[in-house]
CSV table of C-alpha atoms in Angstrom, one decimal:
chain,number,residue,atom,x,y,z
A,1,LYS,CA,121.0,-25.8,135.5
A,2,ILE,CA,118.4,-23.2,134.7
A,3,SER,CA,119.3,-19.5,134.0
A,4,ILE,CA,116.5,-17.1,134.6
A,5,ILE,CA,117.0,-14.0,132.3
A,6,VAL,CA,115.0,-10.9,133.1
A,7,PRO,CA,115.0,-7.8,130.8
A,8,VAL,CA,114.2,-4.6,132.7
A,9,TYR,CA,113.5,-1.0,131.9
A,10,ASN,CA,112.2,1.5,134.3
A,11,GLU,CA,110.7,-1.1,136.7
A,12,ALA,CA,111.4,0.6,140.0
A,13,SER,CA,107.9,0.4,141.2
A,14,THR,CA,107.7,-3.4,140.7
A,15,ILE,CA,111.2,-4.9,140.7
A,16,ASN,CA,111.3,-5.6,144.4
A,17,LYS,CA,108.2,-7.8,144.2
A,18,LEU,CA,109.9,-9.7,141.4
A,19,MET,CA,113.1,-10.2,143.4
A,20,ASP,CA,111.0,-11.4,146.4
A,21,ASN,CA,109.4,-13.9,144.1
A,22,LEU,CA,112.7,-15.1,142.7
A,23,GLU,CA,114.4,-15.4,146.1
A,24,GLN,CA,113.2,-18.9,146.5
A,25,PHE,CA,115.1,-20.0,143.4
A,26,ARG,CA,118.3,-18.1,144.0
A,27,ASP,CA,120.4,-20.9,145.5
A,28,CYS,CA,119.6,-23.3,142.6
A,29,CYS,CA,119.4,-21.0,139.6
A,30,GLU,CA,121.4,-18.4,137.8
A,31,ILE,CA,119.4,-15.2,137.9
A,32,ILE,CA,120.4,-12.5,135.4
A,33,PHE,CA,118.9,-9.0,135.3
A,34,VAL,CA,119.6,-7.1,132.1
A,35,ASP,CA,118.9,-3.3,132.1
A,36,GLY,CA,118.0,-1.4,129.0
A,37,GLY,CA,119.1,2.0,130.2
A,38,SER,CA,116.6,2.7,133.0
A,39,SER,CA,116.3,6.3,134.2
A,40,ASP,CA,114.3,5.5,137.4
A,41,GLY,CA,116.9,3.8,139.4
A,42,THR,CA,115.7,0.3,138.6
A,43,ASP,CA,119.4,-0.9,138.4
A,44,LYS,CA,120.2,0.7,141.8
A,45,ILE,CA,117.4,-1.3,143.4
A,46,ILE,CA,118.6,-4.5,141.8
A,47,GLU,CA,122.0,-3.9,143.1
A,48,ARG,CA,120.9,-4.3,146.6
A,49,ARG,CA,120.5,-8.1,146.0
A,50,TYR,CA,121.9,-8.8,142.5
A,51,ARG,CA,124.6,-7.6,140.1
A,52,PRO,CA,122.6,-5.9,137.1
A,53,PHE,CA,124.0,-6.2,133.6
A,54,TYR,CA,123.7,-3.5,131.0
A,55,SER,CA,122.6,-4.3,127.5
A,56,PRO,CA,124.5,-2.6,124.8
A,57,GLN,CA,121.2,-1.8,123.1
A,58,LYS,CA,117.8,-1.1,124.5
A,59,GLY,CA,115.0,-3.4,123.6
A,60,ARG,CA,113.6,-6.6,125.0
A,61,SER,CA,115.1,-8.9,122.3
A,62,TYR,CA,118.5,-7.4,122.5
A,63,GLN,CA,118.4,-7.5,126.3
A,64,MET,CA,117.4,-11.2,126.4
A,65,ASN,CA,119.9,-12.2,123.8
A,66,TYR,CA,122.6,-10.3,125.8
A,67,GLY,CA,121.5,-12.0,129.0
A,68,ALA,CA,121.7,-15.4,127.3
A,69,SER,CA,125.2,-14.7,126.1
A,70,LEU,CA,126.2,-14.2,129.7
A,71,SER,CA,124.4,-17.2,131.1
A,72,LYS,CA,125.8,-20.7,131.9
A,73,GLY,CA,122.6,-22.7,132.2
A,74,GLY,CA,121.7,-25.6,129.9
A,75,ILE,CA,118.0,-24.3,130.2
A,76,LEU,CA,117.1,-20.6,129.6
A,77,LEU,CA,114.0,-19.1,131.1
A,78,PHE,CA,113.1,-15.7,129.9
A,79,LEU,CA,111.0,-13.9,132.3
A,80,HIS,CA,109.2,-10.5,132.1
A,81,ALA,CA,109.6,-8.1,134.9
A,82,ASP,CA,105.9,-8.1,135.8
A,83,SER,CA,105.4,-11.9,135.8
A,84,PHE,CA,105.8,-14.1,138.9
A,85,LEU,CA,106.7,-17.8,138.9
A,86,PRO,CA,104.8,-20.4,140.8
A,87,ASP,CA,106.7,-22.1,143.7
A,88,ASP,CA,107.2,-25.3,141.7
A,89,ALA,CA,108.4,-23.6,138.5
A,90,LEU,CA,111.9,-25.4,138.4
A,91,SER,CA,110.3,-28.8,138.8
A,92,GLN,CA,107.7,-28.0,136.1
A,93,ILE,CA,110.5,-27.0,133.8
A,94,HIS,CA,112.7,-30.1,134.5
A,95,ARG,CA,109.7,-32.4,134.1
A,96,ILE,CA,109.0,-31.1,130.5
A,97,ILE,CA,112.8,-31.1,129.5
A,98,ARG,CA,113.3,-34.6,130.9
A,99,ARG,CA,110.5,-35.9,128.7
A,100,GLY,CA,112.6,-34.9,125.7
A,101,TYR,CA,110.9,-31.6,124.8
A,102,LYS,CA,113.1,-28.6,124.0
A,103,VAL,CA,110.7,-25.8,124.6
A,104,GLY,CA,107.9,-25.0,127.0
A,105,CYS,CA,106.1,-22.1,128.8
A,106,PHE,CA,103.8,-21.7,131.8
A,107,LYS,CA,100.0,-21.5,131.8
A,108,ILE,CA,99.1,-17.9,132.4
A,109,LYS,CA,96.7,-16.1,134.6
A,110,PHE,CA,96.5,-12.4,135.1
A,111,ASN,CA,96.3,-10.7,138.5
A,112,SER,CA,92.8,-9.4,137.8
A,113,ARG,CA,89.3,-10.2,138.6
A,114,SER,CA,88.1,-8.9,135.3
A,115,ILE,CA,86.3,-11.5,133.2
A,116,LEU,CA,88.0,-10.1,130.1
A,117,MET,CA,91.4,-11.0,131.6
A,118,LYS,CA,90.3,-14.5,132.6
A,119,ILE,CA,89.2,-14.9,129.0
A,120,CYS,CA,92.5,-13.5,127.8
A,121,GLY,CA,94.4,-16.0,130.0
A,122,PHE,CA,92.3,-18.9,128.7
A,123,MET,CA,92.8,-18.0,125.1
A,124,SER,CA,96.5,-17.5,125.6
A,125,ASN,CA,96.8,-21.1,126.9
A,126,LEU,CA,94.6,-22.4,124.2
A,127,ARG,CA,96.8,-20.6,121.5
A,128,VAL,CA,99.9,-22.5,122.8
A,129,ARG,CA,97.9,-25.9,122.6
A,130,LEU,CA,96.3,-25.2,119.2
A,131,ARG,CA,98.8,-23.0,117.3
A,132,ASN,CA,102.1,-23.7,119.1
A,133,ILE,CA,102.5,-20.0,119.8
A,134,ALA,CA,103.7,-18.7,123.1
A,135,PHE,CA,104.3,-15.1,124.2
A,136,GLY,CA,106.9,-13.7,126.6
A,137,ASP,CA,104.6,-13.2,129.5
A,138,GLN,CA,104.1,-16.9,129.7
A,139,GLY,CA,107.7,-17.4,130.8
A,140,ILE,CA,109.2,-19.2,127.8
A,141,PHE,CA,111.9,-21.7,128.6
A,142,ILE,CA,114.2,-23.4,126.1
A,143,ASN,CA,117.1,-25.8,125.8
A,144,ARG,CA,120.2,-23.5,125.5
A,145,ASN,CA,121.7,-25.3,122.4
A,146,TYR,CA,118.3,-25.3,120.7
A,147,PHE,CA,117.9,-21.5,121.4
A,148,TYR,CA,121.1,-20.9,119.5
A,149,GLU,CA,120.4,-23.3,116.7
A,150,LEU,CA,117.3,-21.1,116.1
A,151,GLY,CA,119.3,-18.0,116.1
A,152,GLY,CA,118.1,-16.7,119.4
A,153,PHE,CA,115.5,-13.9,119.5
A,154,ALA,CA,115.1,-11.9,116.3
A,155,GLU,CA,116.5,-8.5,117.2
A,156,ILE,CA,113.4,-6.4,116.3
A,157,PRO,CA,111.6,-3.8,118.4
A,158,LEU,CA,108.5,-6.0,118.9
A,159,MET,CA,107.2,-9.5,118.3
A,160,GLU,CA,110.4,-11.2,119.1
A,161,ASP,CA,108.5,-13.8,121.1
A,162,TYR,CA,106.0,-14.4,118.3
A,163,GLN,CA,108.9,-14.9,115.9
A,164,LEU,CA,110.7,-17.3,118.1
A,165,SER,CA,107.4,-19.3,118.4
A,166,MET,CA,107.0,-19.3,114.6
A,167,ASN,CA,110.6,-20.5,114.2
A,168,ILE,CA,110.0,-23.3,116.7
A,169,LYS,CA,106.8,-24.2,114.9
A,170,ALA,CA,108.4,-24.2,111.5
A,171,ASP,CA,111.2,-26.5,112.9
A,172,GLY,CA,108.5,-29.1,113.9
A,173,GLU,CA,109.1,-28.7,117.7
A,174,LYS,CA,106.3,-28.6,120.3
A,175,ILE,CA,106.0,-25.8,123.0
A,176,VAL,CA,104.7,-27.7,126.1
A,177,LEU,CA,102.6,-26.0,128.7
A,178,THR,CA,103.3,-26.6,132.4
A,179,LYS,CA,100.6,-27.7,134.8
A,180,THR,CA,100.9,-24.7,137.1
A,181,LYS,CA,100.5,-21.1,136.2
A,182,ILE,CA,102.6,-18.0,136.0
A,183,GLU,CA,100.9,-14.8,137.3
A,184,THR,CA,101.2,-11.7,135.1
A,185,SER,CA,100.3,-8.1,135.7
A,186,GLU,CA,97.4,-6.7,133.5
A,187,ARG,CA,99.0,-3.2,133.6
A,188,ARG,CA,99.6,-3.0,129.9
A,189,PHE,CA,95.8,-3.8,129.3
A,190,ILE,CA,94.8,-1.2,131.9
A,191,GLN,CA,96.6,1.8,130.3
A,192,LYS,CA,94.4,2.0,127.2
A,193,GLY,CA,91.6,-0.3,128.1
A,194,ARG,CA,91.4,-4.0,128.3
A,195,LEU,CA,89.2,-4.8,125.3
A,196,LYS,CA,90.8,-2.1,123.2
A,197,THR,CA,94.3,-3.4,123.9
A,198,MET,CA,93.2,-7.0,123.2
A,199,ILE,CA,91.9,-6.0,119.7
A,200,ARG,CA,94.9,-3.8,119.0
A,201,MET,CA,97.2,-6.7,119.8
A,202,GLN,CA,95.3,-9.1,117.5
A,203,ARG,CA,95.5,-6.5,114.7
A,204,LEU,CA,99.3,-6.1,115.2
A,205,GLN,CA,99.9,-9.8,115.2
A,206,TYR,CA,97.9,-10.1,112.0
A,207,MET,CA,99.9,-7.3,110.4
A,208,TYR,CA,103.1,-9.1,111.5
A,209,ARG,CA,102.0,-12.3,110.0
A,210,LYS,CA,101.3,-10.6,106.7
A,211,GLY,CA,104.9,-9.2,106.6
A,212,LYS,CA,104.2,-5.6,107.4
A,213,ASP,CA,107.1,-3.5,108.4
A,214,ILE,CA,108.0,-4.1,112.0
A,215,ASP,CA,108.9,-0.4,112.7
A,216,VAL,CA,105.4,0.5,111.6
A,217,ILE,CA,103.9,-2.1,113.9
A,218,ALA,CA,106.1,-1.0,116.8
A,219,ASN,CA,105.0,2.6,116.4
A,220,LEU,CA,101.3,1.5,116.4
A,221,TYR,CA,102.0,-0.5,119.6
A,222,LYS,CA,103.4,2.5,121.3
């Protein structure tokens, strides 16, 4: 069984679209929304269709770990609130896990006509193939027992997906890409400019690899 774990925080404007997307999987998956203390009524919107859970601590890593602790599935799929699964998502996941792999993620495309975002999506997929590094907006899925063997997500304010990927890489496991693509919003790139955001993210990832203080990195990200 697959458990889909969605961390949310102030997603009132987009959460209905995500729930519409997930409706097709509802009968064959466990779907867990974990709220980090939304102030815009996100949890009330979720309540119309699902039971929201409330993380003891705000932050994507804390919320995802808490959601995992509540789940029952043998496969955990961590999904961002602005990412939307392809119709064949479950069969794609099962295909990879049945081949003996413990971790995978989706190829990514952004809901944008911008050539920069198309390049960004291409580079994200190439990064998985060449460096075995996946980010959360690609919908990381992982064998439950292996997730806990790795210690779950590092409970840090940023880069929890990067750190998980590095732990997987250090353990010698491969992150396998699906054949079909997850669609992700470009909203975080729009706020401060696409190119500027891409350059800033590369800089922050470099700082993290070099062991810079994560709180400093998180403040620069904000």
